[in-house]
Amino acid sequence: MLFPEYRPRRLRRTENIRSLVRETHLTIDDLIYPLFICEGKNIKQEIRSMPEVYRFSIDKALEEIKEATQLGIKAVLLFGIPNKKDEVGTSAYIENGIIQKAVRAIKDKFPELIVITDVCLCEYTSHGHCGIIKNGEVDNDLTLEVLAKIAVSHAKAGADIVAPSDMMDGRVGRIREALDEAGFSHVAIMSYAVKYCSAFYGPFREAAESAPKFGDRRSYQMDPANSREALREASLDIEEGADIIMVKPAMPYLDIIKMLRNEFNYPLAAYQVSGEYAMIKAAAKLGWLDEEKILWESLISIKRAGADLIITYFAKKIAKKLNEK
């Protein structure tokens, strides 16, 4: 029997050979660590549907960030859980809001850490929607003004990057304009450019106490059936001034990550969301999957699809493994 001249198995024979020809690499620099910050002191409360993920008071968040930075993690993404909510999300942009206080405290202790802040209203409104409600619907243009105020308040506190996740039309342009007018032209925007209306967000909504009290978010988040629309959304955000674009969720939308990578020469982030995290943890707990192996494979697939950055609740675990390697 004649074999072809090229035998692929030659380059799979040992781990050192496989490593030598490996195409895709994951590094600690690729990781962004999301954190939930709540009011109070000495709070480290595990989230039921996200084992080993916690709500932190600011003092405990500083301890967590110290450990993360010692592992080499260079960026965190903050989500706030306020004590008080109202119809218009006032606590999202006040000077002593939970995120504003957290950013100042983090920057005081870890000035070199990249602090990214989520800019949205769902965690702060009593109704749980991502915008201002008028006549029973989310009013796009009224919401833009509030989002701009939130972004500026985060920049004043010391945020390096603001990340609008609301999916309102025109929000990147309005935020860019407001930041520039307030003297924060150096603050970057990481846009949730392609955010699908996904069932994979369930555990996050428990963690952030942000489930909508009526209706759903299909009128502003993207339809999971659409792919070409992702190009239009990303194009709009880039035209309006986005510095980094993001796809959310990650694993169910690898084709979208690949499409955006082929189309745009911009930094591209992907969010391995709470539902992806919860599935891996649950299957591993039942002994159905090897957590470490499936986690590594999932993150490599996100990188292979074209993501430059990965937002993942597994950031610390992966950083530890990378340091061991």
PDB file of C-alpha atoms in Angstrom:
ATOM      1  CA  MET A   1       0.000   0.000   0.000  1.00  0.00           C
ATOM      2  CA  LEU A   2       1.411   3.377  -1.020  1.00  0.00           C
ATOM      3  CA  PHE A   3       1.119   6.304   1.372  1.00  0.00           C
ATOM      4  CA  PRO A   4       1.130   9.953   0.338  1.00  0.00           C
ATOM      5  CA  GLU A   5       4.444  11.744   0.681  1.00  0.00           C
ATOM      6  CA  TYR A   6       3.024  13.900   3.477  1.00  0.00           C
ATOM      7  CA  ARG A   7       1.994  12.054   6.636  1.00  0.00           C
ATOM      8  CA  PRO A   8       0.146  14.437   9.025  1.00  0.00           C
ATOM      9  CA  ARG A   9       0.768  12.179  12.017  1.00  0.00           C
ATOM     10  CA  ARG A  10       4.488  12.931  11.886  1.00  0.00           C
ATOM     11  CA  LEU A  11       3.744  16.320  13.433  1.00  0.00           C
ATOM     12  CA  ARG A  12       1.422  14.864  16.105  1.00  0.00           C
ATOM     13  CA  ARG A  13       3.837  12.287  17.495  1.00  0.00           C
ATOM     14  CA  THR A  14       4.920  14.037  20.728  1.00  0.00           C
ATOM     15  CA  GLU A  15       3.670  16.940  22.801  1.00  0.00           C
ATOM     16  CA  ASN A  16       6.774  18.991  21.975  1.00  0.00           C
ATOM     17  CA  ILE A  17       6.236  18.498  18.252  1.00  0.00           C
ATOM     18  CA  ARG A  18       2.535  19.310  18.561  1.00  0.00           C
ATOM     19  CA  SER A  19       3.435  22.467  20.480  1.00  0.00           C
ATOM     20  CA  LEU A  20       5.993  23.451  17.843  1.00  0.00           C
ATOM     21  CA  VAL A  21       3.423  23.527  15.026  1.00  0.00           C
ATOM     22  CA  ARG A  22       0.406  24.688  17.055  1.00  0.00           C
ATOM     23  CA  GLU A  23      -1.512  27.412  15.210  1.00  0.00           C
ATOM     24  CA  THR A  24      -3.609  28.969  17.952  1.00  0.00           C
ATOM     25  CA  HIS A  25      -2.326  30.086  21.341  1.00  0.00           C
ATOM     26  CA  LEU A  26      -4.117  31.355  24.433  1.00  0.00           C
ATOM     27  CA  THR A  27      -2.257  33.753  26.731  1.00  0.00           C
ATOM     28  CA  ILE A  28      -3.051  35.550  29.965  1.00  0.00           C
ATOM     29  CA  ASP A  29      -3.019  38.816  28.000  1.00  0.00           C
ATOM     30  CA  ASP A  30      -6.122  37.589  26.147  1.00  0.00           C
ATOM     31  CA  LEU A  31      -8.241  37.366  29.312  1.00  0.00           C
ATOM     32  CA  ILE A  32     -10.714  39.834  30.809  1.00  0.00           C
ATOM     33  CA  TYR A  33     -12.116  38.914  34.232  1.00  0.00           C
ATOM     34  CA  PRO A  34     -15.759  39.952  34.903  1.00  0.00           C
ATOM     35  CA  LEU A  35     -16.708  40.846  38.478  1.00  0.00           C
ATOM     36  CA  PHE A  36     -20.026  41.589  40.193  1.00  0.00           C
ATOM     37  CA  ILE A  37     -19.742  44.439  42.725  1.00  0.00           C
ATOM     38  CA  CYS A  38     -22.371  45.036  45.403  1.00  0.00           C
ATOM     39  CA  GLU A  39     -22.901  47.509  48.232  1.00  0.00           C
ATOM     40  CA  GLY A  40     -21.817  46.713  51.790  1.00  0.00           C
ATOM     41  CA  LYS A  41     -18.684  45.365  53.442  1.00  0.00           C
ATOM     42  CA  ASN A  42     -17.108  41.946  53.892  1.00  0.00           C
ATOM     43  CA  ILE A  43     -19.438  40.371  51.313  1.00  0.00           C
ATOM     44  CA  LYS A  44     -18.386  37.424  49.175  1.00  0.00           C
ATOM     45  CA  GLN A  45     -21.639  35.745  48.193  1.00  0.00           C
ATOM     46  CA  GLU A  46     -21.571  32.772  45.830  1.00  0.00           C
ATOM     47  CA  ILE A  47     -24.071  32.883  42.963  1.00  0.00           C
ATOM     48  CA  ARG A  48     -26.257  29.776  43.045  1.00  0.00           C
ATOM     49  CA  SER A  49     -26.255  29.105  39.295  1.00  0.00           C
ATOM     50  CA  MET A  50     -22.578  30.036  38.871  1.00  0.00           C
ATOM     51  CA  PRO A  51     -20.483  27.994  41.319  1.00  0.00           C
ATOM     52  CA  GLU A  52     -17.242  29.717  42.364  1.00  0.00           C
ATOM     53  CA  VAL A  53     -18.464  33.065  41.016  1.00  0.00           C
ATOM     54  CA  TYR A  54     -19.358  35.665  43.631  1.00  0.00           C
ATOM     55  CA  ARG A  55     -20.909  39.010  44.351  1.00  0.00           C
ATOM     56  CA  PHE A  56     -18.184  41.068  46.042  1.00  0.00           C
ATOM     57  CA  SER A  57     -18.366  44.151  48.194  1.00  0.00           C
ATOM     58  CA  ILE A  58     -15.629  46.584  47.241  1.00  0.00           C
ATOM     59  CA  ASP A  59     -13.253  45.511  50.024  1.00  0.00           C
ATOM     60  CA  LYS A  60     -13.562  41.858  49.016  1.00  0.00           C
ATOM     61  CA  ALA A  61     -13.303  42.764  45.324  1.00  0.00           C
ATOM     62  CA  LEU A  62      -9.929  44.358  46.054  1.00  0.00           C
ATOM     63  CA  GLU A  63      -8.758  41.073  47.577  1.00  0.00           C
ATOM     64  CA  GLU A  64      -9.976  39.170  44.521  1.00  0.00           C
ATOM     65  CA  ILE A  65      -8.305  41.618  42.162  1.00  0.00           C
ATOM     66  CA  LYS A  66      -5.026  41.351  44.061  1.00  0.00           C
ATOM     67  CA  GLU A  67      -5.046  37.599  43.475  1.00  0.00           C
ATOM     68  CA  ALA A  68      -5.996  38.069  39.807  1.00  0.00           C
ATOM     69  CA  THR A  69      -3.216  40.587  39.175  1.00  0.00           C
ATOM     70  CA  GLN A  70      -0.677  38.311  40.858  1.00  0.00           C
ATOM     71  CA  LEU A  71      -1.668  35.687  38.300  1.00  0.00           C
ATOM     72  CA  GLY A  72      -0.981  38.176  35.516  1.00  0.00           C
ATOM     73  CA  ILE A  73      -4.530  39.218  34.637  1.00  0.00           C
ATOM     74  CA  LYS A  74      -4.444  42.775  33.317  1.00  0.00           C
ATOM     75  CA  ALA A  75      -8.121  43.683  32.827  1.00  0.00           C
ATOM     76  CA  VAL A  76     -11.407  43.418  34.718  1.00  0.00           C
ATOM     77  CA  LEU A  77     -14.971  44.139  33.602  1.00  0.00           C
ATOM     78  CA  LEU A  78     -17.212  45.503  36.362  1.00  0.00           C
ATOM     79  CA  PHE A  79     -20.965  45.036  36.830  1.00  0.00           C
ATOM     80  CA  GLY A  80     -22.712  46.944  39.596  1.00  0.00           C
ATOM     81  CA  ILE A  81     -25.509  45.791  41.888  1.00  0.00           C
ATOM     82  CA  PRO A  82     -26.972  48.840  43.654  1.00  0.00           C
ATOM     83  CA  ASN A  83     -29.046  48.884  46.818  1.00  0.00           C
ATOM     84  CA  LYS A  84     -31.666  51.145  45.262  1.00  0.00           C
ATOM     85  CA  LYS A  85     -33.329  50.925  41.878  1.00  0.00           C
ATOM     86  CA  ASP A  86     -35.854  53.218  40.227  1.00  0.00           C
ATOM     87  CA  GLU A  87     -37.650  53.607  36.908  1.00  0.00           C
ATOM     88  CA  VAL A  88     -34.830  55.582  35.284  1.00  0.00           C
ATOM     89  CA  GLY A  89     -31.742  53.941  36.813  1.00  0.00           C
ATOM     90  CA  THR A  90     -30.553  57.015  38.713  1.00  0.00           C
ATOM     91  CA  SER A  91     -27.979  55.053  40.730  1.00  0.00           C
ATOM     92  CA  ALA A  92     -26.166  54.131  37.517  1.00  0.00           C
ATOM     93  CA  TYR A  93     -24.635  57.593  37.104  1.00  0.00           C
ATOM     94  CA  ILE A  94     -24.504  59.243  40.538  1.00  0.00           C
ATOM     95  CA  GLU A  95     -21.063  60.185  41.866  1.00  0.00           C
ATOM     96  CA  ASN A  96     -21.223  57.701  44.728  1.00  0.00           C
ATOM     97  CA  GLY A  97     -22.800  54.878  42.777  1.00  0.00           C
ATOM     98  CA  ILE A  98     -21.490  51.379  43.365  1.00  0.00           C
ATOM     99  CA  ILE A  99     -19.392  51.258  40.180  1.00  0.00           C
ATOM    100  CA  GLN A 100     -18.073  54.790  40.613  1.00  0.00           C
ATOM    101  CA  LYS A 101     -16.884  53.939  44.140  1.00  0.00           C
ATOM    102  CA  ALA A 102     -15.460  50.616  42.994  1.00  0.00           C
ATOM    103  CA  VAL A 103     -13.491  52.151  40.131  1.00  0.00           C
ATOM    104  CA  ARG A 104     -11.925  54.759  42.397  1.00  0.00           C
ATOM    105  CA  ALA A 105     -10.962  52.139  44.981  1.00  0.00           C
ATOM    106  CA  ILE A 106      -9.524  49.769  42.377  1.00  0.00           C
ATOM    107  CA  LYS A 107      -7.538  52.462  40.615  1.00  0.00           C
ATOM    108  CA  ASP A 108      -6.148  53.664  43.941  1.00  0.00           C
ATOM    109  CA  LYS A 109      -4.799  50.179  44.755  1.00  0.00           C
ATOM    110  CA  PHE A 110      -4.053  48.923  41.245  1.00  0.00           C
ATOM    111  CA  PRO A 111      -3.370  51.947  39.024  1.00  0.00           C
ATOM    112  CA  GLU A 112      -1.992  49.853  36.144  1.00  0.00           C
ATOM    113  CA  LEU A 113      -4.969  47.501  35.990  1.00  0.00           C
ATOM    114  CA  ILE A 114      -7.259  48.050  32.985  1.00  0.00           C
ATOM    115  CA  VAL A 115     -10.699  48.792  34.417  1.00  0.00           C
ATOM    116  CA  ILE A 116     -13.610  48.273  32.023  1.00  0.00           C
ATOM    117  CA  THR A 117     -17.117  49.212  33.113  1.00  0.00           C
ATOM    118  CA  ASP A 118     -20.422  47.916  31.830  1.00  0.00           C
ATOM    119  CA  VAL A 119     -22.621  50.782  30.657  1.00  0.00           C
ATOM    120  CA  CYS A 120     -26.263  49.766  30.780  1.00  0.00           C
ATOM    121  CA  LEU A 121     -29.409  50.318  32.813  1.00  0.00           C
ATOM    122  CA  CYS A 122     -30.713  46.796  33.420  1.00  0.00           C
ATOM    123  CA  GLU A 123     -28.935  46.412  36.785  1.00  0.00           C
ATOM    124  CA  TYR A 124     -30.209  49.787  37.959  1.00  0.00           C
ATOM    125  CA  THR A 125     -33.830  50.018  36.804  1.00  0.00           C
ATOM    126  CA  SER A 126     -36.723  48.694  38.851  1.00  0.00           C
ATOM    127  CA  HIS A 127     -38.233  47.165  35.693  1.00  0.00           C
ATOM    128  CA  GLY A 128     -34.986  45.435  34.626  1.00  0.00           C
ATOM    129  CA  HIS A 129     -34.891  46.724  31.067  1.00  0.00           C
ATOM    130  CA  CYS A 130     -31.796  48.238  29.469  1.00  0.00           C
ATOM    131  CA  GLY A 131     -33.385  51.608  28.758  1.00  0.00           C
ATOM    132  CA  ILE A 132     -35.954  54.224  29.724  1.00  0.00           C
ATOM    133  CA  ILE A 133     -39.551  53.063  29.440  1.00  0.00           C
ATOM    134  CA  LYS A 134     -42.045  55.326  27.669  1.00  0.00           C
ATOM    135  CA  ASN A 135     -45.551  54.201  26.772  1.00  0.00           C
ATOM    136  CA  GLY A 136     -44.686  50.637  27.705  1.00  0.00           C
ATOM    137  CA  GLU A 137     -41.629  50.393  25.434  1.00  0.00           C
ATOM    138  CA  VAL A 138     -37.924  51.085  25.707  1.00  0.00           C
ATOM    139  CA  ASP A 139     -37.381  54.555  24.251  1.00  0.00           C
ATOM    140  CA  ASN A 140     -34.148  54.509  22.283  1.00  0.00           C
ATOM    141  CA  ASP A 141     -33.300  58.209  22.145  1.00  0.00           C
ATOM    142  CA  LEU A 142     -34.198  59.014  25.753  1.00  0.00           C
ATOM    143  CA  THR A 143     -31.971  56.133  26.804  1.00  0.00           C
ATOM    144  CA  LEU A 144     -28.979  57.510  24.865  1.00  0.00           C
ATOM    145  CA  GLU A 145     -28.770  60.569  27.101  1.00  0.00           C
ATOM    146  CA  VAL A 146     -28.712  58.449  30.251  1.00  0.00           C
ATOM    147  CA  LEU A 147     -26.086  56.101  28.826  1.00  0.00           C
ATOM    148  CA  ALA A 148     -23.899  59.085  28.024  1.00  0.00           C
ATOM    149  CA  LYS A 149     -24.185  60.285  31.632  1.00  0.00           C
ATOM    150  CA  ILE A 150     -23.247  56.834  32.917  1.00  0.00           C
ATOM    151  CA  ALA A 151     -20.192  56.619  30.676  1.00  0.00           C
ATOM    152  CA  VAL A 152     -18.950  60.061  31.697  1.00  0.00           C
ATOM    153  CA  SER A 153     -19.434  59.246  35.393  1.00  0.00           C
ATOM    154  CA  HIS A 154     -17.365  56.082  34.975  1.00  0.00           C
ATOM    155  CA  ALA A 155     -14.639  57.994  33.154  1.00  0.00           C
ATOM    156  CA  LYS A 156     -14.538  60.609  35.933  1.00  0.00           C
ATOM    157  CA  ALA A 157     -14.060  57.804  38.451  1.00  0.00           C
ATOM    158  CA  GLY A 158     -11.077  56.514  36.469  1.00  0.00           C
ATOM    159  CA  ALA A 159     -12.363  53.846  34.080  1.00  0.00           C
ATOM    160  CA  ASP A 160     -10.018  53.083  31.203  1.00  0.00           C
ATOM    161  CA  ILE A 161     -12.669  51.602  28.915  1.00  0.00           C
ATOM    162  CA  VAL A 162     -16.464  51.870  28.935  1.00  0.00           C
ATOM    163  CA  ALA A 163     -18.507  49.017  27.497  1.00  0.00           C
ATOM    164  CA  PRO A 164     -22.076  49.858  26.422  1.00  0.00           C
ATOM    165  CA  SER A 165     -24.146  46.655  26.458  1.00  0.00           C
ATOM    166  CA  ASP A 166     -27.644  48.076  25.985  1.00  0.00           C
ATOM    167  CA  MET A 167     -27.968  47.656  22.179  1.00  0.00           C
ATOM    168  CA  MET A 168     -29.648  51.026  21.628  1.00  0.00           C
ATOM    169  CA  ASP A 169     -29.206  52.486  18.164  1.00  0.00           C
ATOM    170  CA  GLY A 170     -26.612  55.261  18.108  1.00  0.00           C
ATOM    171  CA  ARG A 171     -25.326  54.777  21.629  1.00  0.00           C
ATOM    172  CA  VAL A 172     -21.642  54.489  20.702  1.00  0.00           C
ATOM    173  CA  GLY A 173     -21.723  57.817  18.861  1.00  0.00           C
ATOM    174  CA  ARG A 174     -23.542  59.569  21.699  1.00  0.00           C
ATOM    175  CA  ILE A 175     -21.178  58.161  24.325  1.00  0.00           C
ATOM    176  CA  ARG A 176     -18.114  59.087  22.250  1.00  0.00           C
ATOM    177  CA  GLU A 177     -19.433  62.616  21.865  1.00  0.00           C
ATOM    178  CA  ALA A 178     -20.149  62.954  25.598  1.00  0.00           C
ATOM    179  CA  LEU A 179     -16.755  61.573  26.631  1.00  0.00           C
ATOM    180  CA  ASP A 180     -14.931  63.920  24.282  1.00  0.00           C
ATOM    181  CA  GLU A 181     -16.922  66.936  25.418  1.00  0.00           C
ATOM    182  CA  ALA A 182     -16.145  66.094  29.066  1.00  0.00           C
ATOM    183  CA  GLY A 183     -12.405  65.853  28.391  1.00  0.00           C
ATOM    184  CA  PHE A 184     -12.150  62.064  28.263  1.00  0.00           C
ATOM    185  CA  SER A 185     -11.067  61.553  24.685  1.00  0.00           C
ATOM    186  CA  HIS A 186      -8.490  59.049  25.999  1.00  0.00           C
ATOM    187  CA  VAL A 187     -11.177  56.713  27.378  1.00  0.00           C
ATOM    188  CA  ALA A 188     -11.871  53.872  24.956  1.00  0.00           C
ATOM    189  CA  ILE A 189     -15.187  52.242  24.050  1.00  0.00           C
ATOM    190  CA  MET A 190     -15.567  48.484  23.923  1.00  0.00           C
ATOM    191  CA  SER A 191     -18.904  48.081  22.220  1.00  0.00           C
ATOM    192  CA  TYR A 192     -21.186  45.097  22.690  1.00  0.00           C
ATOM    193  CA  ALA A 193     -21.581  45.444  18.950  1.00  0.00           C
ATOM    194  CA  VAL A 194     -23.217  42.074  18.327  1.00  0.00           C
ATOM    195  CA  LYS A 195     -25.243  41.055  21.357  1.00  0.00           C
ATOM    196  CA  TYR A 196     -27.822  38.387  20.730  1.00  0.00           C
ATOM    197  CA  CYS A 197     -31.080  37.939  22.629  1.00  0.00           C
ATOM    198  CA  SER A 198     -29.827  34.718  24.154  1.00  0.00           C
ATOM    199  CA  ALA A 199     -31.106  32.181  26.660  1.00  0.00           C
ATOM    200  CA  PHE A 200     -27.482  31.803  27.772  1.00  0.00           C
ATOM    201  CA  TYR A 201     -27.772  34.928  29.963  1.00  0.00           C
ATOM    202  CA  GLY A 202     -29.958  33.319  32.636  1.00  0.00           C
ATOM    203  CA  PRO A 203     -27.351  32.912  35.400  1.00  0.00           C
ATOM    204  CA  PHE A 204     -26.052  36.452  34.823  1.00  0.00           C
ATOM    205  CA  ARG A 205     -29.521  37.856  35.433  1.00  0.00           C
ATOM    206  CA  GLU A 206     -29.607  36.049  38.751  1.00  0.00           C
ATOM    207  CA  ALA A 207     -26.147  37.360  39.627  1.00  0.00           C
ATOM    208  CA  ALA A 208     -26.895  40.966  38.656  1.00  0.00           C
ATOM    209  CA  GLU A 209     -30.567  40.891  39.702  1.00  0.00           C
ATOM    210  CA  SER A 210     -31.413  42.252  36.254  1.00  0.00           C
ATOM    211  CA  ALA A 211     -34.175  40.075  34.808  1.00  0.00           C
ATOM    212  CA  PRO A 212     -36.877  42.208  33.107  1.00  0.00           C
ATOM    213  CA  LYS A 213     -40.086  42.489  35.118  1.00  0.00           C
ATOM    214  CA  PHE A 214     -42.210  42.449  31.961  1.00  0.00           C
ATOM    215  CA  GLY A 215     -41.735  41.448  28.359  1.00  0.00           C
ATOM    216  CA  ASP A 216     -38.287  40.561  27.050  1.00  0.00           C
ATOM    217  CA  ARG A 217     -35.355  42.155  25.225  1.00  0.00           C
ATOM    218  CA  ARG A 218     -36.045  40.973  21.705  1.00  0.00           C
ATOM    219  CA  SER A 219     -36.893  44.483  20.500  1.00  0.00           C
ATOM    220  CA  TYR A 220     -33.312  45.660  21.081  1.00  0.00           C
ATOM    221  CA  GLN A 221     -31.027  42.613  21.314  1.00  0.00           C
ATOM    222  CA  MET A 222     -30.298  40.705  18.106  1.00  0.00           C
ATOM    223  CA  ASP A 223     -32.311  37.792  16.745  1.00  0.00           C
ATOM    224  CA  PRO A 224     -30.216  34.583  17.066  1.00  0.00           C
ATOM    225  CA  ALA A 225     -31.318  33.588  13.552  1.00  0.00           C
ATOM    226  CA  ASN A 226     -29.486  36.523  11.931  1.00  0.00           C
ATOM    227  CA  SER A 227     -25.857  36.686  10.850  1.00  0.00           C
ATOM    228  CA  ARG A 228     -25.657  39.373   8.129  1.00  0.00           C
ATOM    229  CA  GLU A 229     -27.217  41.806  10.581  1.00  0.00           C
ATOM    230  CA  ALA A 230     -24.092  41.361  12.736  1.00  0.00           C
ATOM    231  CA  LEU A 231     -22.020  43.025  10.026  1.00  0.00           C
ATOM    232  CA  ARG A 232     -24.371  46.003   9.942  1.00  0.00           C
ATOM    233  CA  GLU A 233     -24.328  46.365  13.737  1.00  0.00           C
ATOM    234  CA  ALA A 234     -20.540  46.164  13.930  1.00  0.00           C
ATOM    235  CA  SER A 235     -20.134  48.586  11.015  1.00  0.00           C
ATOM    236  CA  LEU A 236     -22.357  51.146  12.709  1.00  0.00           C
ATOM    237  CA  ASP A 237     -20.477  50.947  15.995  1.00  0.00           C
ATOM    238  CA  ILE A 238     -17.105  51.289  14.271  1.00  0.00           C
ATOM    239  CA  GLU A 239     -18.346  54.301  12.303  1.00  0.00           C
ATOM    240  CA  GLU A 240     -19.577  55.864  15.544  1.00  0.00           C
ATOM    241  CA  GLY A 241     -16.214  55.468  17.268  1.00  0.00           C
ATOM    242  CA  ALA A 242     -15.962  52.032  18.885  1.00  0.00           C
ATOM    243  CA  ASP A 243     -12.350  51.069  19.647  1.00  0.00           C
ATOM    244  CA  ILE A 244     -13.077  47.378  20.347  1.00  0.00           C
ATOM    245  CA  ILE A 245     -16.065  45.377  19.128  1.00  0.00           C
ATOM    246  CA  MET A 246     -17.552  42.392  20.924  1.00  0.00           C
ATOM    247  CA  VAL A 247     -19.651  39.326  20.159  1.00  0.00           C
ATOM    248  CA  LYS A 248     -21.861  37.948  22.933  1.00  0.00           C
ATOM    249  CA  PRO A 249     -22.340  35.020  23.601  1.00  0.00           C
ATOM    250  CA  ALA A 250     -19.203  33.300  22.282  1.00  0.00           C
ATOM    251  CA  MET A 251     -19.478  29.525  21.717  1.00  0.00           C
ATOM    252  CA  PRO A 252     -22.930  29.482  20.039  1.00  0.00           C
ATOM    253  CA  TYR A 253     -21.789  32.303  17.735  1.00  0.00           C
ATOM    254  CA  LEU A 254     -18.329  31.221  16.579  1.00  0.00           C
ATOM    255  CA  ASP A 255     -19.461  31.742  12.996  1.00  0.00           C
ATOM    256  CA  ILE A 256     -20.220  35.380  13.830  1.00  0.00           C
ATOM    257  CA  ILE A 257     -16.815  35.877  15.448  1.00  0.00           C
ATOM    258  CA  LYS A 258     -15.197  34.464  12.315  1.00  0.00           C
ATOM    259  CA  MET A 259     -17.317  36.664  10.048  1.00  0.00           C
ATOM    260  CA  LEU A 260     -16.364  39.827  11.940  1.00  0.00           C
ATOM    261  CA  ARG A 261     -12.705  38.830  12.052  1.00  0.00           C
ATOM    262  CA  ASN A 262     -12.675  38.439   8.267  1.00  0.00           C
ATOM    263  CA  GLU A 263     -14.483  41.729   7.724  1.00  0.00           C
ATOM    264  CA  PHE A 264     -12.921  44.161  10.217  1.00  0.00           C
ATOM    265  CA  ASN A 265      -9.362  44.979  11.208  1.00  0.00           C
ATOM    266  CA  TYR A 266     -10.387  46.049  14.717  1.00  0.00           C
ATOM    267  CA  PRO A 267      -9.716  44.444  18.103  1.00  0.00           C
ATOM    268  CA  LEU A 268     -12.395  41.795  18.595  1.00  0.00           C
ATOM    269  CA  ALA A 269     -13.633  40.525  21.956  1.00  0.00           C
ATOM    270  CA  ALA A 270     -15.907  37.583  22.709  1.00  0.00           C
ATOM    271  CA  TYR A 271     -17.850  37.038  25.929  1.00  0.00           C
ATOM    272  CA  GLN A 272     -18.009  33.472  27.260  1.00  0.00           C
ATOM    273  CA  VAL A 273     -21.245  34.202  29.085  1.00  0.00           C
ATOM    274  CA  SER A 274     -22.790  32.926  32.291  1.00  0.00           C
ATOM    275  CA  GLY A 275     -24.772  30.152  30.615  1.00  0.00           C
ATOM    276  CA  GLU A 276     -21.647  28.797  28.933  1.00  0.00           C
ATOM    277  CA  TYR A 277     -19.883  28.858  32.296  1.00  0.00           C
ATOM    278  CA  ALA A 278     -22.795  27.209  34.109  1.00  0.00           C
ATOM    279  CA  MET A 279     -23.092  24.368  31.566  1.00  0.00           C
ATOM    280  CA  ILE A 280     -19.415  23.492  31.870  1.00  0.00           C
ATOM    281  CA  LYS A 281     -19.543  23.575  35.680  1.00  0.00           C
ATOM    282  CA  ALA A 282     -22.744  21.516  35.856  1.00  0.00           C
ATOM    283  CA  ALA A 283     -21.549  18.834  33.435  1.00  0.00           C
ATOM    284  CA  ALA A 284     -18.210  18.615  35.253  1.00  0.00           C
ATOM    285  CA  LYS A 285     -19.941  18.269  38.623  1.00  0.00           C
ATOM    286  CA  LEU A 286     -21.966  15.349  37.265  1.00  0.00           C
ATOM    287  CA  GLY A 287     -18.818  13.760  35.923  1.00  0.00           C
ATOM    288  CA  TRP A 288     -19.988  14.010  32.317  1.00  0.00           C
ATOM    289  CA  LEU A 289     -17.136  16.250  31.171  1.00  0.00           C
ATOM    290  CA  ASP A 290     -13.558  16.928  32.188  1.00  0.00           C
ATOM    291  CA  GLU A 291     -13.826  20.577  33.253  1.00  0.00           C
ATOM    292  CA  GLU A 292     -10.231  21.562  32.533  1.00  0.00           C
ATOM    293  CA  LYS A 293     -10.098  19.898  29.123  1.00  0.00           C
ATOM    294  CA  ILE A 294     -13.488  21.169  27.928  1.00  0.00           C
ATOM    295  CA  LEU A 295     -12.694  24.665  29.200  1.00  0.00           C
ATOM    296  CA  TRP A 296      -9.375  24.755  27.383  1.00  0.00           C
ATOM    297  CA  GLU A 297     -10.956  23.470  24.169  1.00  0.00           C
ATOM    298  CA  SER A 298     -13.797  25.993  24.342  1.00  0.00           C
ATOM    299  CA  LEU A 299     -11.473  28.971  24.812  1.00  0.00           C
ATOM    300  CA  ILE A 300      -9.125  27.822  22.069  1.00  0.00           C
ATOM    301  CA  SER A 301     -12.115  27.545  19.718  1.00  0.00           C
ATOM    302  CA  ILE A 302     -13.043  31.158  20.490  1.00  0.00           C
ATOM    303  CA  LYS A 303      -9.486  32.280  19.749  1.00  0.00           C
ATOM    304  CA  ARG A 304      -9.327  30.136  16.614  1.00  0.00           C
ATOM    305  CA  ALA A 305     -12.516  31.754  15.336  1.00  0.00           C
ATOM    306  CA  GLY A 306     -10.750  35.119  15.529  1.00  0.00           C
ATOM    307  CA  ALA A 307     -11.274  36.697  18.932  1.00  0.00           C
ATOM    308  CA  ASP A 308      -8.371  38.771  20.265  1.00  0.00           C
ATOM    309  CA  LEU A 309      -9.844  39.056  23.770  1.00  0.00           C
ATOM    310  CA  ILE A 310     -12.001  36.692  25.803  1.00  0.00           C
ATOM    311  CA  ILE A 311     -14.198  37.789  28.693  1.00  0.00           C
ATOM    312  CA  THR A 312     -14.571  34.714  30.884  1.00  0.00           C
ATOM    313  CA  TYR A 313     -15.480  33.827  34.458  1.00  0.00           C
ATOM    314  CA  PHE A 314     -12.777  31.162  34.185  1.00  0.00           C
ATOM    315  CA  ALA A 315     -10.048  33.815  33.844  1.00  0.00           C
ATOM    316  CA  LYS A 316      -8.325  33.031  37.132  1.00  0.00           C
ATOM    317  CA  LYS A 317      -8.410  29.290  36.567  1.00  0.00           C
ATOM    318  CA  ILE A 318      -6.966  29.617  33.064  1.00  0.00           C
ATOM    319  CA  ALA A 319      -4.313  32.080  34.269  1.00  0.00           C
ATOM    320  CA  LYS A 320      -3.175  29.586  36.902  1.00  0.00           C
ATOM    321  CA  LYS A 321      -2.873  26.847  34.271  1.00  0.00           C
ATOM    322  CA  LEU A 322      -1.006  29.112  31.877  1.00  0.00           C
ATOM    323  CA  ASN A 323       1.424  30.049  34.626  1.00  0.00           C
ATOM    324  CA  GLU A 324       2.007  26.363  35.364  1.00  0.00           C
ATOM    325  CA  LYS A 325       2.745  25.731  31.699  1.00  0.00           C
TER     326      LYS A 325
END
